[in-house]
Amino acid sequence: MDTQLKPHIPIWVKLAYTAFIAVLVPIYLTNYGPSNFVYLCDLALFLTLAAVWMENPLLAGIPAVGIFLPQMFWCIDFLCGLFGFFPLAMTEYMFDPNFELHLRALSLFHGWLPFFLLWLVLRLGYDHRSFVAWWAISWAAMFVAFFFLPATKDPHNPKLPYNVNYVYGLDEPQAWIADWAWFTLILLAVPLLFTLPTHVVFKKLIRPVDSLMR
């Protein structure tokens, strides 16, 4: 019997992940609005949902190569936050009692999603086209954030996402160079500093997709 015909992803994994998305989406929509899903990490959630059901290496590889390294920084900052300091200032909100506990609990996906995606690509193989595909997706999301979403917090709706994907600065909008110059730097930095190193490591350490299987 050809064992390659057996499902790669257990059904309980598919159902558990789908249940998480079914809980997260309406809560995020209610609290943050639809613009929250322009964040690259949130886009990765939906690509992962498609990947687990379709068992498609490309759909798994795209978010894996895109968010693995940035989310490792999130994990480091969160672990440091357990001891009271935040070297990267990425996870202070996770310890802020002004944020509802259930929202902070949902945000823990930043910590486990990169490892889940790594598990997926280890099972399915790594499709080398993932790098270019994520590059295109991330640029599209950043262009939307820069041209259509707010740069600063709305005092009337403080939960509304702003400076999405850091297109105006790190954390808060920066003021030391022109907005377009910063945006250009971010467009270059995301693929070259975060996605490309992950792509190189994945190509070296994870088996490529067998073209006879797909």
Tab-separated table of C-alpha atoms in Angstrom:
chain	number	residue	atom	x	y	z
A	1	MET	CA	0.000	0.000	0.000
A	2	ASP	CA	1.238	3.487	-0.842
A	3	THR	CA	1.564	5.221	2.518
A	4	GLN	CA	1.819	8.576	0.768
A	5	LEU	CA	-1.942	8.430	0.225
A	6	LYS	CA	-2.595	8.613	3.973
A	7	PRO	CA	-3.506	12.044	5.374
A	8	HIS	CA	-0.537	14.008	6.628
A	9	ILE	CA	-2.472	16.069	9.170
A	10	PRO	CA	-4.605	14.268	11.783
A	11	ILE	CA	-8.261	15.201	11.758
A	12	TRP	CA	-8.169	16.247	15.417
A	13	VAL	CA	-5.510	18.826	14.568
A	14	LYS	CA	-7.659	20.203	11.774
A	15	LEU	CA	-10.724	20.436	13.996
A	16	ALA	CA	-8.860	21.964	16.943
A	17	TYR	CA	-7.237	24.628	14.789
A	18	THR	CA	-10.533	25.398	13.053
A	19	ALA	CA	-12.257	25.764	16.421
A	20	PHE	CA	-9.604	28.260	17.500
A	21	ILE	CA	-10.126	30.340	14.356
A	22	ALA	CA	-13.904	30.162	14.827
A	23	VAL	CA	-13.489	31.663	18.300
A	24	LEU	CA	-10.833	34.228	17.396
A	25	VAL	CA	-12.389	35.788	14.296
A	26	PRO	CA	-15.683	37.094	15.765
A	27	ILE	CA	-13.955	38.317	18.932
A	28	TYR	CA	-11.284	40.167	16.956
A	29	LEU	CA	-13.878	41.624	14.612
A	30	THR	CA	-15.933	42.889	17.534
A	31	ASN	CA	-12.985	44.365	19.421
A	32	TYR	CA	-10.584	45.487	16.700
A	33	GLY	CA	-12.553	45.598	13.459
A	34	PRO	CA	-11.701	44.044	10.080
A	35	SER	CA	-8.532	46.097	9.591
A	36	ASN	CA	-6.875	43.955	12.271
A	37	PHE	CA	-6.653	41.139	9.738
A	38	VAL	CA	-4.236	43.161	7.618
A	39	TYR	CA	-1.537	42.335	10.179
A	40	LEU	CA	0.849	39.795	8.658
A	41	CYS	CA	0.556	37.485	11.645
A	42	ASP	CA	-3.243	37.470	11.300
A	43	LEU	CA	-3.045	36.764	7.586
A	44	ALA	CA	-0.857	33.813	8.507
A	45	LEU	CA	-3.711	32.403	10.586
A	46	PHE	CA	-5.969	32.094	7.531
A	47	LEU	CA	-3.252	30.687	5.287
A	48	THR	CA	-2.583	28.094	7.970
A	49	LEU	CA	-6.262	27.189	8.127
A	50	ALA	CA	-6.261	26.510	4.400
A	51	ALA	CA	-3.004	24.575	4.702
A	52	VAL	CA	-4.212	22.164	7.384
A	53	TRP	CA	-7.357	21.225	5.467
A	54	MET	CA	-5.836	21.092	1.985
A	55	GLU	CA	-2.547	19.621	3.243
A	56	ASN	CA	-0.831	21.875	0.756
A	57	PRO	CA	2.921	22.451	1.278
A	58	LEU	CA	2.835	25.846	-0.417
A	59	LEU	CA	0.024	27.133	1.789
A	60	ALA	CA	1.925	25.913	4.848
A	61	GLY	CA	5.269	27.219	3.659
A	62	ILE	CA	4.051	30.742	2.886
A	63	PRO	CA	3.131	31.725	6.464
A	64	ALA	CA	5.922	29.604	7.943
A	65	VAL	CA	8.669	31.364	6.030
A	66	GLY	CA	7.002	34.720	6.615
A	67	ILE	CA	6.334	34.800	10.341
A	68	PHE	CA	8.648	32.239	11.939
A	69	LEU	CA	11.537	34.599	12.643
A	70	PRO	CA	9.464	37.661	13.672
A	71	GLN	CA	7.377	35.523	16.006
A	72	MET	CA	10.541	34.132	17.594
A	73	PHE	CA	11.298	37.700	18.626
A	74	TRP	CA	7.774	37.909	20.066
A	75	CYS	CA	8.422	34.732	22.065
A	76	ILE	CA	11.728	36.056	23.401
A	77	ASP	CA	10.130	39.330	24.452
A	78	PHE	CA	7.234	37.490	26.107
A	79	LEU	CA	9.541	35.172	28.055
A	80	CYS	CA	11.564	38.171	29.218
A	81	GLY	CA	8.295	39.838	30.191
A	82	LEU	CA	7.667	37.030	32.655
A	83	PHE	CA	10.653	38.411	34.534
A	84	GLY	CA	9.561	42.018	34.256
A	85	PHE	CA	11.470	43.432	31.293
A	86	PHE	CA	10.712	43.760	27.597
A	87	PRO	CA	13.875	44.098	25.470
A	88	LEU	CA	11.927	44.432	22.216
A	89	ALA	CA	8.791	46.166	23.577
A	90	MET	CA	6.602	43.754	21.619
A	91	THR	CA	4.591	42.058	24.349
A	92	GLU	CA	4.027	44.637	27.071
A	93	TYR	CA	0.307	44.552	26.261
A	94	MET	CA	0.227	40.883	27.290
A	95	PHE	CA	0.875	41.957	30.894
A	96	ASP	CA	-1.303	45.075	30.848
A	97	PRO	CA	-4.443	44.616	32.992
A	98	ASN	CA	-6.181	47.279	30.906
A	99	PHE	CA	-6.397	44.688	28.127
A	100	GLU	CA	-9.139	42.133	28.669
A	101	LEU	CA	-7.801	38.754	29.742
A	102	HIS	CA	-9.567	36.846	26.978
A	103	LEU	CA	-7.986	39.081	24.325
A	104	ARG	CA	-4.546	38.508	25.792
A	105	ALA	CA	-5.222	34.770	25.930
A	106	LEU	CA	-6.136	34.711	22.244
A	107	SER	CA	-3.003	36.685	21.442
A	108	LEU	CA	-0.924	33.790	22.736
A	109	PHE	CA	-1.202	32.384	19.223
A	110	HIS	CA	1.844	34.529	18.441
A	111	GLY	CA	3.786	32.149	20.638
A	112	TRP	CA	2.583	28.779	19.369
A	113	LEU	CA	1.720	29.467	15.715
A	114	PRO	CA	5.336	29.549	14.445
A	115	PHE	CA	6.022	26.151	16.013
A	116	PHE	CA	2.798	24.763	14.591
A	117	LEU	CA	3.799	26.007	11.140
A	118	LEU	CA	7.236	24.469	11.522
A	119	TRP	CA	5.555	21.168	12.356
A	120	LEU	CA	3.394	21.509	9.248
A	121	VAL	CA	6.289	22.088	6.861
A	122	LEU	CA	8.241	19.244	8.462
A	123	ARG	CA	5.329	16.917	7.716
A	124	LEU	CA	4.384	18.264	4.298
A	125	GLY	CA	7.758	19.399	2.976
A	126	TYR	CA	8.908	22.896	2.157
A	127	ASP	CA	7.820	24.426	-1.137
A	128	HIS	CA	10.601	26.767	-2.268
A	129	ARG	CA	8.065	29.071	-3.929
A	130	SER	CA	6.887	30.097	-0.456
A	131	PHE	CA	9.485	32.868	-0.212
A	132	VAL	CA	8.316	34.753	-3.293
A	133	ALA	CA	4.657	34.175	-2.459
A	134	TRP	CA	5.042	35.614	1.042
A	135	TRP	CA	7.022	38.527	-0.345
A	136	ALA	CA	4.061	39.410	-2.582
A	137	ILE	CA	1.478	38.920	0.180
A	138	SER	CA	3.426	40.937	2.744
A	139	TRP	CA	3.978	43.805	0.336
A	140	ALA	CA	0.269	43.874	-0.549
A	141	ALA	CA	-0.646	44.009	3.156
A	142	MET	CA	1.889	46.746	3.840
A	143	PHE	CA	0.653	48.866	0.936
A	144	VAL	CA	-2.908	48.550	2.277
A	145	ALA	CA	-1.724	49.515	5.758
A	146	PHE	CA	0.253	52.519	4.519
A	147	PHE	CA	-2.323	53.981	2.145
A	148	PHE	CA	-5.624	53.049	3.795
A	149	LEU	CA	-5.136	52.489	7.548
A	150	PRO	CA	-4.421	55.096	10.243
A	151	ALA	CA	-0.903	55.970	11.356
A	152	THR	CA	-1.879	57.002	14.886
A	153	LYS	CA	-4.290	55.850	17.563
A	154	ASP	CA	-7.890	56.996	17.304
A	155	PRO	CA	-8.743	58.592	20.689
A	156	HIS	CA	-12.399	57.724	20.160
A	157	ASN	CA	-11.634	54.066	19.410
A	158	PRO	CA	-8.333	53.135	21.058
A	159	LYS	CA	-8.653	49.471	20.075
A	160	LEU	CA	-8.684	50.289	16.373
A	161	PRO	CA	-5.416	49.077	14.828
A	162	TYR	CA	-2.978	51.755	13.722
A	163	ASN	CA	0.527	51.734	12.262
A	164	VAL	CA	-0.295	48.230	11.074
A	165	ASN	CA	2.760	46.171	10.108
A	166	TYR	CA	5.017	48.987	11.362
A	167	VAL	CA	4.634	50.918	8.113
A	168	TYR	CA	4.980	54.233	9.973
A	169	GLY	CA	7.524	53.260	12.621
A	170	LEU	CA	8.413	50.769	15.325
A	171	ASP	CA	5.505	50.645	17.746
A	172	GLU	CA	4.656	54.370	17.403
A	173	PRO	CA	5.090	56.421	14.194
A	174	GLN	CA	8.654	57.663	13.817
A	175	ALA	CA	9.605	61.262	12.982
A	176	TRP	CA	13.272	61.148	12.016
A	177	ILE	CA	12.718	60.511	8.268
A	178	ALA	CA	9.864	61.053	5.837
A	179	ASP	CA	6.985	58.578	5.984
A	180	TRP	CA	7.645	57.349	2.435
A	181	ALA	CA	11.313	56.737	3.255
A	182	TRP	CA	10.426	54.671	6.319
A	183	PHE	CA	7.847	52.753	4.300
A	184	THR	CA	10.472	51.956	1.675
A	185	LEU	CA	12.825	50.674	4.367
A	186	ILE	CA	10.115	48.401	5.757
A	187	LEU	CA	9.315	47.058	2.284
A	188	LEU	CA	12.957	46.043	1.927
A	189	ALA	CA	13.566	44.937	5.506
A	190	VAL	CA	10.703	42.438	5.791
A	191	PRO	CA	11.783	40.132	2.939
A	192	LEU	CA	15.544	40.619	3.298
A	193	LEU	CA	15.976	40.545	7.084
A	194	PHE	CA	13.174	38.217	8.144
A	195	THR	CA	11.896	36.110	5.264
A	196	LEU	CA	15.089	35.388	3.318
A	197	PRO	CA	17.112	33.975	6.260
A	198	THR	CA	14.228	31.666	7.174
A	199	HIS	CA	13.907	30.573	3.547
A	200	VAL	CA	17.615	29.706	3.370
A	201	VAL	CA	17.446	27.643	6.565
A	202	PHE	CA	14.248	25.861	5.518
A	203	LYS	CA	15.752	24.986	2.129
A	204	LYS	CA	18.798	23.518	3.826
A	205	LEU	CA	17.141	21.608	6.660
A	206	ILE	CA	13.627	20.644	5.495
A	207	ARG	CA	12.976	18.205	2.694
A	208	PRO	CA	11.608	19.790	-0.474
A	209	VAL	CA	8.198	18.924	-1.801
A	210	ASP	CA	8.210	15.755	-3.877
A	211	SER	CA	6.955	16.892	-7.291
A	212	LEU	CA	5.551	13.413	-7.917
A	213	MET	CA	3.205	13.800	-4.954
A	214	ARG	CA	1.843	17.252	-5.844
